[in-house]
Amino acid sequence: MAAVQDGPMELDTEKETKPEILSDGTSKLSGNTASGTLSSSPLTAGGAPKQEDQQTLIAVLQFLRRNKLSESVEILRREAGLEDQEDSQTLDGSGGGKGDRDGGEANSLLSRVSITSAAAPQSTLTPITVKRANEQLDVSVVLSAYSQQGDPSLYQVYYSGLKNFIESVLDCHRAELSQLFYPLFVHMYLELVYNNHENEAKAFFEKFGGDQECYYQDDLRVLCGLTKKEHLKGNEVLLDFRTSRFVLRISRDSYQLLKRHLQERHNNQIWNIIQEHLYIDIFDGMPRSKSQIDSMSGSFAGEARREVNKVKVFHGLLKEPEIEVPLDDEEDEAENEEGKPKKKKTKKDSMGSKSKKQDPNAPQQNRIPLPELKDSDKLDKIMYMKESTKRIRLGPENLPSICFYSFLNAYQGLTAVDFTDDSSLLAGGFADSTVRIWSVTPKKLRKVKSAGELNLIDKESDDVLERIMDEKTASESKILCGHSGPVYSVSFSPDRNYLLSSSEDGTVRLWSLQTFTCLVGYKGHNYPVWDTHFSPFGYYFVSGGHDRVARLWATDHYQPLRIFAGHLADVTCTRFHPNSNYVATGSTDRTIRLWDVLNGNCVRIFTGHKGPVHSLAFSPNGKFLASGSTDGRVLLWDIGHGLMIGELKGHTDTIYALKFSRDGEILASGSMDNTVRLWDSTKAFDDVETDDFTAATGHIHLPDNSQELLLGTYHSKSTPVTHLHFTRRNLLLAAGGYSSQ
Amino acid sequence: HQSSTGREERRFAEVPRESIKLMAESTGVELSEEVAALLAEDVCYRLREATQNSSQFMRHAKRRKLSVEDFNRALRWSNTETVCGYGAQDALPFRPLKEGELFFVEDREINLVELALATNIPKGCAETMVRVHVSYLDGKGNLEPQGTVPTAVQSLSEDLLKYYQQITRAILGEDPHLMKVKSVSHDLDQLNRLLHMVKSLVQNPYLYLGSYVRSLVSSVMYCILEPLAASINPLNDHWTLRDYAALLLSHIFWTHGDLVSGLYHQILLSLQKVLSDPVRPLCSHYGAVVGLHALGWKAVERVLYPHLPAYWANLQAVLDDYSVSNAQVKADGHKVYGAILVAVERCLKMKALSLTLAAEGSSAGLPGTTTGAVGFRENSPGLSPPPEPLSEPPLGIASHLQAGGAGCQWEEWTPVSLPAMYCELYSFFGDSLAVRFSTDPPLGGAPPPGPCQPLEGRKEPASSAPNLENTRKMPQLTASMNISPRQDGSPRMEPQPPSLAATVPGRSLSRSSSSSSVSRSRSSSSRPGRSTSQSRDIFPKSRFPLPQAGPPAFSFIIGGRQMGRRCQGRRFQTSFTPTPPLTTLPPRAYAHKLPVIGRVSKPVRRWTCSHYSLHLPL
């Protein structure tokens, strides 16, 4: 596992100049050190975090030394000013070695562990480096954080003392300070378990486990089963809980109140935990209300820090071609033939005039290299234009028609569905490890002739594209075999030549839709790959899996180009931004992250879901993101401001499919509860007033207007909705496997 | 195997250390208490962990149900050996053992030979395909969605709505299709659930079912009559289902029959239709018979009885076929036979009783006559009385009745006189019918315990006032008992204590007859006496018809006229001499061959044991 993960790094280091990359990484690291100390300065006694960063650095040094990169070692050491620390570190290193031996089996798991939160916003290369370091340091360092002994019998007293205090403070502060309960509870419990106070731990859990917010029930269930130190080592979720710091947002007033209380009481145990394991993000202003807090909390690691979401995101669409796209089809064609339009994935006539001006939020056209348009692509664009002139304008008064594609005789085995953009093909992934493709149109699926036969045809003829197809193979559907485990997702390339599928066997496979054979198997995840998605421009794709990272690939590279590491649990779904510069990932840790494809940075962390996120959808204009999770809620996010702007309640089961209509007026959601629901997304986006204050603080009052936004609920015949797709004319296609039970 | 036991574990379920020790012992390892405790805890944790991991595979496969495969995947990814042998798609029934707290996964044995030689080769799985089949045009389309709350329910208050949802969930489980009986005809469990639901609906006094009665009845009738898919497998106990459904039907009828006019007729008609349709499988016929039986003796008399001659031929054919291929059908046939027998018996008894009651109405002032009028055979109980002679007289009558009975439609039904009926029935069932009237234990499954005790207790008070009467009665009691010969092959022998045979023979007329026999004869008569308090008084009178239903067939033939004219008139009573071991043997051999079925064709030995004594109890 570790060996494979080393692969991409070595590859990249060979390609690029080592010192530059590494110094870049280190400068970032040191920058982080600074910011880390800065942000924790309100905590005053911020010795611990600094030490942690230093240990990280030392680990990097160790790694470099082992790989004989002495030059880099020098640079790093100089920049970090670590010379004097080296000796002590060698000692430390031997200690780490011990931890390594101890956690023999833990190691393999740890190697998957990404990075500490401090290192989160870094380029894809650095995480790997840090990761190596973590392998040695994690167990000893992280667990040693718990080694400080307090009197186990007093834990209950500490906790209930704090509880009493928080319950006695003013209402406005109580809600904020109540956030402390859960992380403190978990850390204290783990500390007890770690120090082998099993009975005290159980009693502690018994006494206070019931107090926690209901949305933490799932975590608590995991927690309550854990009573042995040995179990701690193997449990990745909890390992992450300790490595990452739980983030709380608290107003300054509330924080002062808490601090005073703890200092008066000399409650060092709790104070230590707060310092070492929590990150308190202090803001000036009104304390937040309970509902505000509840809407944002629920994830594994608390809320996102405010500064994480401050990075500018170029959420605009890529520029339309210089020459305005006329509405007439003929002219449209003419321009396309000139080859000027570089790319324009989305919007239409109404936007045509605007597109002349550069969208201030749009990224540079060549921010990431995109493939050239082929002739066939241009033809497709023309088709797209034509179709979209016939598009139905949707709205609350004008709801789309829905066609339901039921997979019969699938025996509960249907796991994933995708439609091509022009709705001509339908692909299904199945638990029996096959992928099946159906032609939705009367046009049958044909293979290209074999090489021998291809030699015989006249290459100069006009209809050569027709001639290369083998009529004998025409059929309504094709089966693609190759995976050795259930297929968890399928994704068509925009040009309809390729299909991606990801599977439990740890691979992503690329299939040709000309020959209906497998072209490439992308190996790298080594654990089940839950989702994969093609870029809207083709060529790139992203995949995410059980190893908690999302990877960016190009179809012609067998190694990933970027590794997006930072999620604390499985990456369950991945989506490309319409401008292809960003990737959104949803995770079992109940967060959504937005990653910059250019540098691999995490630019947004959205918290608020109370269950694993299983579906994502970008609005066609690129400004908004919708996400659905197992808790049956759809959340809407403003990417530019990094804010939650809506909550759509109504579904009663996991939402597996989300899709905006072509113009973005309607959001369709499909769920395990056998319904498709349509939401008024225009209203949802307009209703939110994003004034400066809310934008600055990120504290938003969500209107509880799900019922007003819900435009319709449509029941299928005991068929869970697995996929939704709007045709180019805004007809809604839904798909799912009929389950007789 | 540890994992397999733990797959069903709940949130806080734990594997006890005893299990761990057992498992260790099974592999030959001796574990100390301490180690076992530690291990148990660890196993719990690991199981929990694996279960949690496996749920992830379920979620990503977009299923609601955790499969064994999911669990195995989780095990595989944590480098643990997987659990084999539970890969079947169907749910594994997890059953408790009634004795002891043992739970196990049912694993039926599969007869491979049968499977291999089966002629019906299972079809392969159908091809996976895609169909477009629900469309909402312009978001309108079918706005009354399936699966939502019916409009009638929407007007309920919130609490009631919640209640409704709870109920529907509880009843339907995960399956909204249960409402349609036909869709689940393969699943006995679900049918049973459905019937219980109907029962609770019917029994709810606060529920006005109104026109729903009709649909309920049709559902229940479906369970009674239809050749359910589940019946194909002989292992399935669809008979019980039918019995239960029949019971339920009568219950519905008695409690809600007034809501739907003509319900009774309708039900009878449909039952009759099924019965008269020879194409229907035997299980349908069985259903019809139990249905009629449950609806009361009048229904039996009106529908079943007239049909019997016609039906009998078919049944006989089935029963006489000894070919192997017919075995299953024959077994079914026996079921039907048994059901008819029970129904007919009850019918006769009730009819007799009704006659008595009617008679009693006229002769209310003469209790003594009724009691004394009962014709009973006296016999030494230890010996099996040969039934043949009894059957003798009916023969002639039966032959003439048969002609009329066959064509008899129930519309133009005319009550048949009891003796005639008995005679005819006897012509079908032979001794097995006769036997039922003597040894008959609690019939209709309701041996009223109430009457029983008073009876027991009666012995003491009896001595005070109606001592006289008591002595008179006793002979009848003994008579009813002594008829029950074990050798008859009657299935209901066991209630009779063996001591009985020893005690009774010497003094057949004495009052020492054991209480068991008393209660038996009592029980058969007690049913009609609806009010328990009354039944005590009725009892002695009702004894009059009682014997008349059974063995008395014979006594009636002789003394019947008199009864018709004047109720308190003399009765003839016959008794067999305790001689007839001779005659016992032939019937036994016969019974051996066809234990329950009597035949008309059987040559009757006349007067073999024949010195009848005319006995006047008064």
Tab-separated table of C-alpha atoms in Angstrom, chain B residues 38-306:
chain	number	residue	atom	x	y	z
B	38	LEU	CA	-11.268	-10.842	27.359
B	39	LEU	CA	-11.788	-12.712	24.191
B	40	ALA	CA	-15.513	-12.285	24.361
B	41	GLU	CA	-15.127	-8.587	24.634
B	42	ASP	CA	-12.718	-8.460	21.779
B	43	VAL	CA	-14.949	-10.574	19.607
B	44	CYS	CA	-17.825	-8.245	20.313
B	45	TYR	CA	-15.781	-5.294	19.315
B	46	ARG	CA	-14.492	-6.886	16.159
B	47	LEU	CA	-17.934	-7.966	15.156
B	48	ARG	CA	-19.282	-4.546	15.733
B	49	GLU	CA	-16.487	-3.059	13.726
B	50	ALA	CA	-17.032	-5.463	10.870
B	51	THR	CA	-20.724	-4.762	10.920
B	52	GLN	CA	-20.138	-1.065	10.798
B	53	ASN	CA	-17.760	-1.463	7.931
B	54	SER	CA	-20.096	-3.700	6.062
B	55	SER	CA	-22.869	-1.156	6.233
B	56	GLN	CA	-20.733	1.039	4.060
B	57	PHE	CA	-20.813	-1.517	1.302
B	58	MET	CA	-24.532	-1.673	1.620
B	59	ARG	CA	-24.893	2.070	1.313
B	60	HIS	CA	-22.761	2.232	-1.750
B	61	ALA	CA	-24.575	-0.618	-3.377
B	62	LYS	CA	-27.649	1.556	-2.824
B	63	ARG	CA	-29.501	-1.079	-0.945
B	64	ARG	CA	-31.443	-0.995	2.282
B	65	LYS	CA	-30.715	-4.509	3.263
B	66	LEU	CA	-27.376	-5.607	4.565
B	67	SER	CA	-26.371	-8.723	2.743
B	68	VAL	CA	-24.029	-11.483	3.727
B	69	GLU	CA	-21.922	-10.416	0.839
B	70	ASP	CA	-21.475	-6.976	2.367
B	71	PHE	CA	-20.325	-8.474	5.592
B	72	ASN	CA	-17.915	-10.721	3.808
B	73	ARG	CA	-16.457	-7.805	1.933
B	74	ALA	CA	-15.841	-5.995	5.150
B	75	LEU	CA	-14.132	-9.080	6.511
B	76	ARG	CA	-12.060	-9.464	3.402
B	77	TRP	CA	-10.837	-5.908	3.555
B	78	SER	CA	-9.807	-6.378	7.123
B	79	ASN	CA	-7.891	-9.491	6.150
B	80	THR	CA	-10.233	-11.863	7.873
B	81	GLU	CA	-11.532	-15.089	6.510
B	82	THR	CA	-14.980	-14.740	5.140
B	83	VAL	CA	-18.031	-16.642	6.213
B	84	CYS	CA	-19.143	-19.215	3.727
B	85	GLY	CA	-22.441	-20.864	3.227
B	86	TYR	CA	-24.861	-18.028	3.633
B	87	GLY	CA	-24.821	-16.659	0.156
B	88	ALA	CA	-28.413	-17.396	-0.731
B	89	GLN	CA	-30.489	-14.476	-1.851
B	90	ASP	CA	-33.560	-15.343	0.147
B	91	ALA	CA	-33.796	-14.332	3.723
B	92	LEU	CA	-32.644	-16.961	6.144
B	93	PRO	CA	-35.336	-17.586	8.682
B	94	PHE	CA	-33.940	-17.141	12.137
B	95	ARG	CA	-35.962	-19.218	14.492
B	96	PRO	CA	-36.129	-19.791	18.175
B	97	LEU	CA	-36.407	-23.252	19.566
B	98	LYS	CA	-39.384	-23.431	21.809
B	99	GLU	CA	-37.706	-25.547	24.386
B	100	GLY	CA	-34.718	-23.778	25.737
B	101	GLU	CA	-33.321	-20.506	24.597
B	102	LEU	CA	-31.774	-21.650	21.430
B	103	PHE	CA	-31.876	-19.690	18.222
B	104	PHE	CA	-30.771	-21.021	14.942
B	105	VAL	CA	-30.810	-20.325	11.276
B	106	GLU	CA	-33.126	-22.699	9.619
B	107	ASP	CA	-31.330	-24.829	7.146
B	108	ARG	CA	-33.616	-27.240	5.466
B	109	GLU	CA	-32.304	-30.397	4.012
B	110	ILE	CA	-32.451	-30.515	0.311
B	111	ASN	CA	-33.223	-33.748	-1.341
B	112	LEU	CA	-30.639	-33.784	-4.054
B	113	VAL	CA	-32.093	-36.770	-5.785
B	114	GLU	CA	-35.409	-35.112	-6.019
B	115	LEU	CA	-33.783	-31.987	-7.236
B	116	ALA	CA	-31.754	-33.798	-9.822
B	117	LEU	CA	-34.633	-35.810	-11.127
B	118	ALA	CA	-37.059	-32.959	-11.111
B	119	THR	CA	-38.732	-32.578	-14.418
B	120	ASN	CA	-39.292	-28.890	-14.169
B	121	ILE	CA	-35.982	-27.342	-14.864
B	122	PRO	CA	-35.800	-23.904	-13.276
B	123	LYS	CA	-35.548	-21.113	-15.717
B	124	GLY	CA	-32.507	-18.975	-15.668
B	125	CYS	CA	-32.627	-15.435	-14.400
B	126	ALA	CA	-34.373	-13.124	-16.712
B	127	GLU	CA	-32.235	-10.730	-18.640
B	128	THR	CA	-31.658	-7.400	-16.981
B	129	MET	CA	-33.388	-4.767	-18.988
B	130	VAL	CA	-34.397	-1.166	-18.923
B	131	ARG	CA	-37.917	0.036	-19.359
B	132	VAL	CA	-39.346	3.487	-19.334
B	133	HIS	CA	-42.518	3.184	-17.406
B	134	VAL	CA	-43.441	6.084	-15.230
B	135	SER	CA	-43.832	9.462	-16.700
B	136	TYR	CA	-45.088	12.628	-15.222
B	137	LEU	CA	-45.997	14.864	-18.056
B	138	ASP	CA	-45.266	18.452	-17.268
B	139	GLY	CA	-44.962	17.518	-13.674
B	140	LYS	CA	-48.598	16.589	-13.507
B	141	GLY	CA	-49.334	13.119	-14.637
B	142	ASN	CA	-50.119	10.807	-11.882
B	143	LEU	CA	-50.305	13.110	-8.952
B	144	GLU	CA	-52.040	10.635	-6.720
B	145	PRO	CA	-48.935	8.726	-5.970
B	146	GLN	CA	-48.824	5.163	-4.926
B	147	GLY	CA	-47.775	4.437	-1.459
B	148	THR	CA	-49.021	7.610	0.106
B	149	VAL	CA	-51.662	7.942	2.682
B	150	PRO	CA	-55.109	7.335	1.270
B	151	THR	CA	-57.354	10.336	1.224
B	152	ALA	CA	-59.654	8.897	3.790
B	153	VAL	CA	-56.817	8.834	6.202
B	154	GLN	CA	-55.574	12.287	5.473
B	155	SER	CA	-58.373	13.869	7.378
B	156	LEU	CA	-57.249	12.194	10.565
B	157	SER	CA	-55.589	14.125	13.274
B	158	GLU	CA	-51.863	13.986	13.586
B	159	ASP	CA	-51.812	11.493	16.399
B	160	LEU	CA	-54.117	9.194	14.578
B	161	LEU	CA	-52.062	9.566	11.472
B	162	LYS	CA	-48.994	8.491	13.335
B	163	TYR	CA	-50.913	5.589	14.730
B	164	TYR	CA	-52.025	4.701	11.263
B	165	GLN	CA	-48.492	4.736	10.005
B	166	GLN	CA	-47.298	2.620	12.857
B	167	ILE	CA	-50.029	0.136	12.248
B	168	THR	CA	-49.530	-0.099	8.567
B	169	ARG	CA	-45.849	-0.507	9.050
B	170	ALA	CA	-46.339	-3.121	11.688
B	171	ILE	CA	-48.693	-5.069	9.554
B	172	LEU	CA	-47.241	-4.611	6.163
B	173	GLY	CA	-43.667	-4.727	7.203
B	174	GLU	CA	-41.689	-3.474	4.304
B	175	ASP	CA	-44.201	-4.619	1.830
B	176	PRO	CA	-46.948	-2.329	0.669
B	177	HIS	CA	-48.249	-5.021	-1.633
B	178	LEU	CA	-49.518	-7.147	1.125
B	179	MET	CA	-52.866	-5.562	0.751
B	180	LYS	CA	-53.310	-7.574	-2.340
B	181	VAL	CA	-53.636	-11.093	-1.142
B	182	LYS	CA	-52.922	-12.578	-4.465
B	183	SER	CA	-49.495	-11.083	-4.651
B	184	VAL	CA	-48.368	-12.978	-1.606
B	185	SER	CA	-50.028	-16.282	-2.157
B	186	HIS	CA	-46.616	-17.872	-2.152
B	187	ASP	CA	-45.812	-16.764	1.336
B	188	LEU	CA	-47.682	-18.442	4.122
B	189	ASP	CA	-46.185	-16.217	6.753
B	190	GLN	CA	-47.536	-13.166	5.095
B	191	LEU	CA	-50.906	-14.739	4.551
B	192	ASN	CA	-50.996	-15.600	8.188
B	193	ARG	CA	-50.116	-12.073	9.061
B	194	LEU	CA	-52.850	-10.883	6.820
B	195	LEU	CA	-55.393	-13.109	8.457
B	196	HIS	CA	-54.375	-11.946	11.874
B	197	MET	CA	-54.744	-8.428	10.714
B	198	VAL	CA	-58.243	-9.180	9.491
B	199	LYS	CA	-59.009	-10.791	12.790
B	200	SER	CA	-57.923	-7.798	14.751
B	201	LEU	CA	-59.897	-5.570	12.449
B	202	VAL	CA	-62.963	-7.645	12.931
B	203	GLN	CA	-62.551	-7.878	16.638
B	204	ASN	CA	-62.077	-4.209	17.137
B	205	PRO	CA	-65.394	-3.130	18.563
B	206	TYR	CA	-64.729	0.494	17.770
B	207	LEU	CA	-64.261	-0.061	14.145
B	208	TYR	CA	-67.161	0.222	11.805
B	209	LEU	CA	-66.194	-1.839	8.875
B	210	GLY	CA	-69.190	-1.080	6.748
B	211	SER	CA	-68.686	-2.054	3.196
B	212	TYR	CA	-65.177	-3.215	3.914
B	213	VAL	CA	-66.625	-6.407	5.278
B	214	ARG	CA	-67.174	-7.570	1.787
B	215	SER	CA	-63.581	-7.105	0.784
B	216	LEU	CA	-62.379	-8.653	3.971
B	217	VAL	CA	-64.561	-11.620	3.327
B	218	SER	CA	-63.261	-11.934	-0.170
B	219	SER	CA	-59.694	-11.872	1.120
B	220	VAL	CA	-60.440	-14.509	3.682
B	221	MET	CA	-62.312	-16.576	1.186
B	222	TYR	CA	-59.301	-16.382	-1.007
B	223	CYS	CA	-57.229	-17.922	1.729
B	224	ILE	CA	-59.785	-20.617	2.292
B	225	LEU	CA	-60.536	-21.604	-1.211
B	226	GLU	CA	-57.805	-20.739	-3.610
B	227	PRO	CA	-55.153	-23.235	-4.533
B	228	LEU	CA	-52.474	-20.992	-3.106
B	229	ALA	CA	-49.074	-21.042	-4.600
B	230	ALA	CA	-47.827	-22.097	-1.237
B	231	SER	CA	-49.866	-25.272	-1.462
B	232	ILE	CA	-47.644	-26.594	-4.149
B	233	ASN	CA	-45.030	-27.429	-1.637
B	234	PRO	CA	-46.449	-30.178	0.524
B	235	LEU	CA	-44.203	-29.062	3.329
B	236	ASN	CA	-46.125	-25.879	3.702
B	237	ASP	CA	-48.855	-26.164	6.199
B	238	HIS	CA	-51.506	-24.387	4.265
B	239	TRP	CA	-54.162	-26.546	5.914
B	240	THR	CA	-53.839	-24.681	9.148
B	241	LEU	CA	-54.112	-21.477	7.262
B	242	ARG	CA	-57.335	-22.614	5.717
B	243	ASP	CA	-58.685	-23.755	9.053
B	244	TYR	CA	-57.848	-20.464	10.591
B	245	ALA	CA	-59.320	-18.558	7.694
B	246	ALA	CA	-62.492	-20.571	7.927
B	247	LEU	CA	-62.769	-19.827	11.591
B	248	LEU	CA	-62.221	-16.215	10.831
B	249	LEU	CA	-64.845	-16.286	8.156
B	250	SER	CA	-67.442	-17.548	10.538
B	251	HIS	CA	-66.348	-14.964	13.017
B	252	ILE	CA	-66.776	-12.207	10.512
B	253	PHE	CA	-70.073	-13.582	9.558
B	254	TRP	CA	-71.388	-13.824	13.073
B	255	THR	CA	-70.192	-10.427	14.124
B	256	HIS	CA	-70.604	-8.414	10.976
B	257	GLY	CA	-72.970	-10.465	8.907
B	258	ASP	CA	-75.674	-7.928	9.397
B	259	LEU	CA	-73.675	-5.267	7.628
B	260	VAL	CA	-73.884	-6.892	4.294
B	261	SER	CA	-77.120	-8.233	3.155
B	262	GLY	CA	-77.066	-11.562	1.532
B	263	LEU	CA	-73.577	-12.241	2.711
B	264	TYR	CA	-74.489	-15.608	4.026
B	265	HIS	CA	-76.042	-16.671	0.798
B	266	GLN	CA	-73.164	-15.357	-1.153
B	267	ILE	CA	-70.658	-17.212	0.879
B	268	LEU	CA	-72.639	-20.386	0.690
B	269	LEU	CA	-72.986	-20.043	-3.017
B	270	SER	CA	-69.325	-19.589	-3.594
B	271	LEU	CA	-68.451	-22.437	-1.317
B	272	GLN	CA	-70.912	-24.600	-3.083
B	273	LYS	CA	-69.499	-23.637	-6.397
B	274	VAL	CA	-66.073	-24.683	-5.367
B	275	LEU	CA	-67.317	-27.898	-3.932
B	276	SER	CA	-69.205	-28.842	-7.013
B	277	ASP	CA	-66.326	-28.089	-9.287
B	278	PRO	CA	-64.398	-31.300	-9.711
B	279	VAL	CA	-61.578	-29.521	-11.495
B	280	ARG	CA	-60.601	-27.667	-8.402
B	281	PRO	CA	-57.744	-29.161	-6.429
B	282	LEU	CA	-58.495	-31.001	-3.272
B	283	CYS	CA	-57.127	-28.272	-1.104
B	284	SER	CA	-59.839	-25.990	-2.420
B	285	HIS	CA	-62.433	-28.565	-1.596
B	286	TYR	CA	-60.980	-28.896	1.804
B	287	GLY	CA	-61.299	-25.181	2.209
B	288	ALA	CA	-64.900	-25.294	1.143
B	289	VAL	CA	-65.678	-28.013	3.626
B	290	VAL	CA	-64.005	-26.339	6.562
B	291	GLY	CA	-65.651	-23.128	5.511
B	292	LEU	CA	-69.040	-24.728	5.629
B	293	HIS	CA	-68.198	-26.388	8.854
B	294	ALA	CA	-67.240	-23.109	10.370
B	295	LEU	CA	-70.415	-21.474	9.195
B	296	GLY	CA	-72.464	-23.858	11.241
B	297	TRP	CA	-74.226	-27.121	10.905
B	298	LYS	CA	-77.025	-25.655	8.916
B	299	ALA	CA	-74.633	-24.689	6.213
B	300	VAL	CA	-73.277	-28.174	6.199
B	301	GLU	CA	-76.679	-29.616	6.025
B	302	ARG	CA	-77.791	-27.336	3.277
B	303	VAL	CA	-74.789	-27.431	1.052
B	304	LEU	CA	-72.451	-30.192	1.868
B	305	TYR	CA	-74.954	-32.865	2.556
B	306	PRO	CA	-76.824	-32.667	-0.728
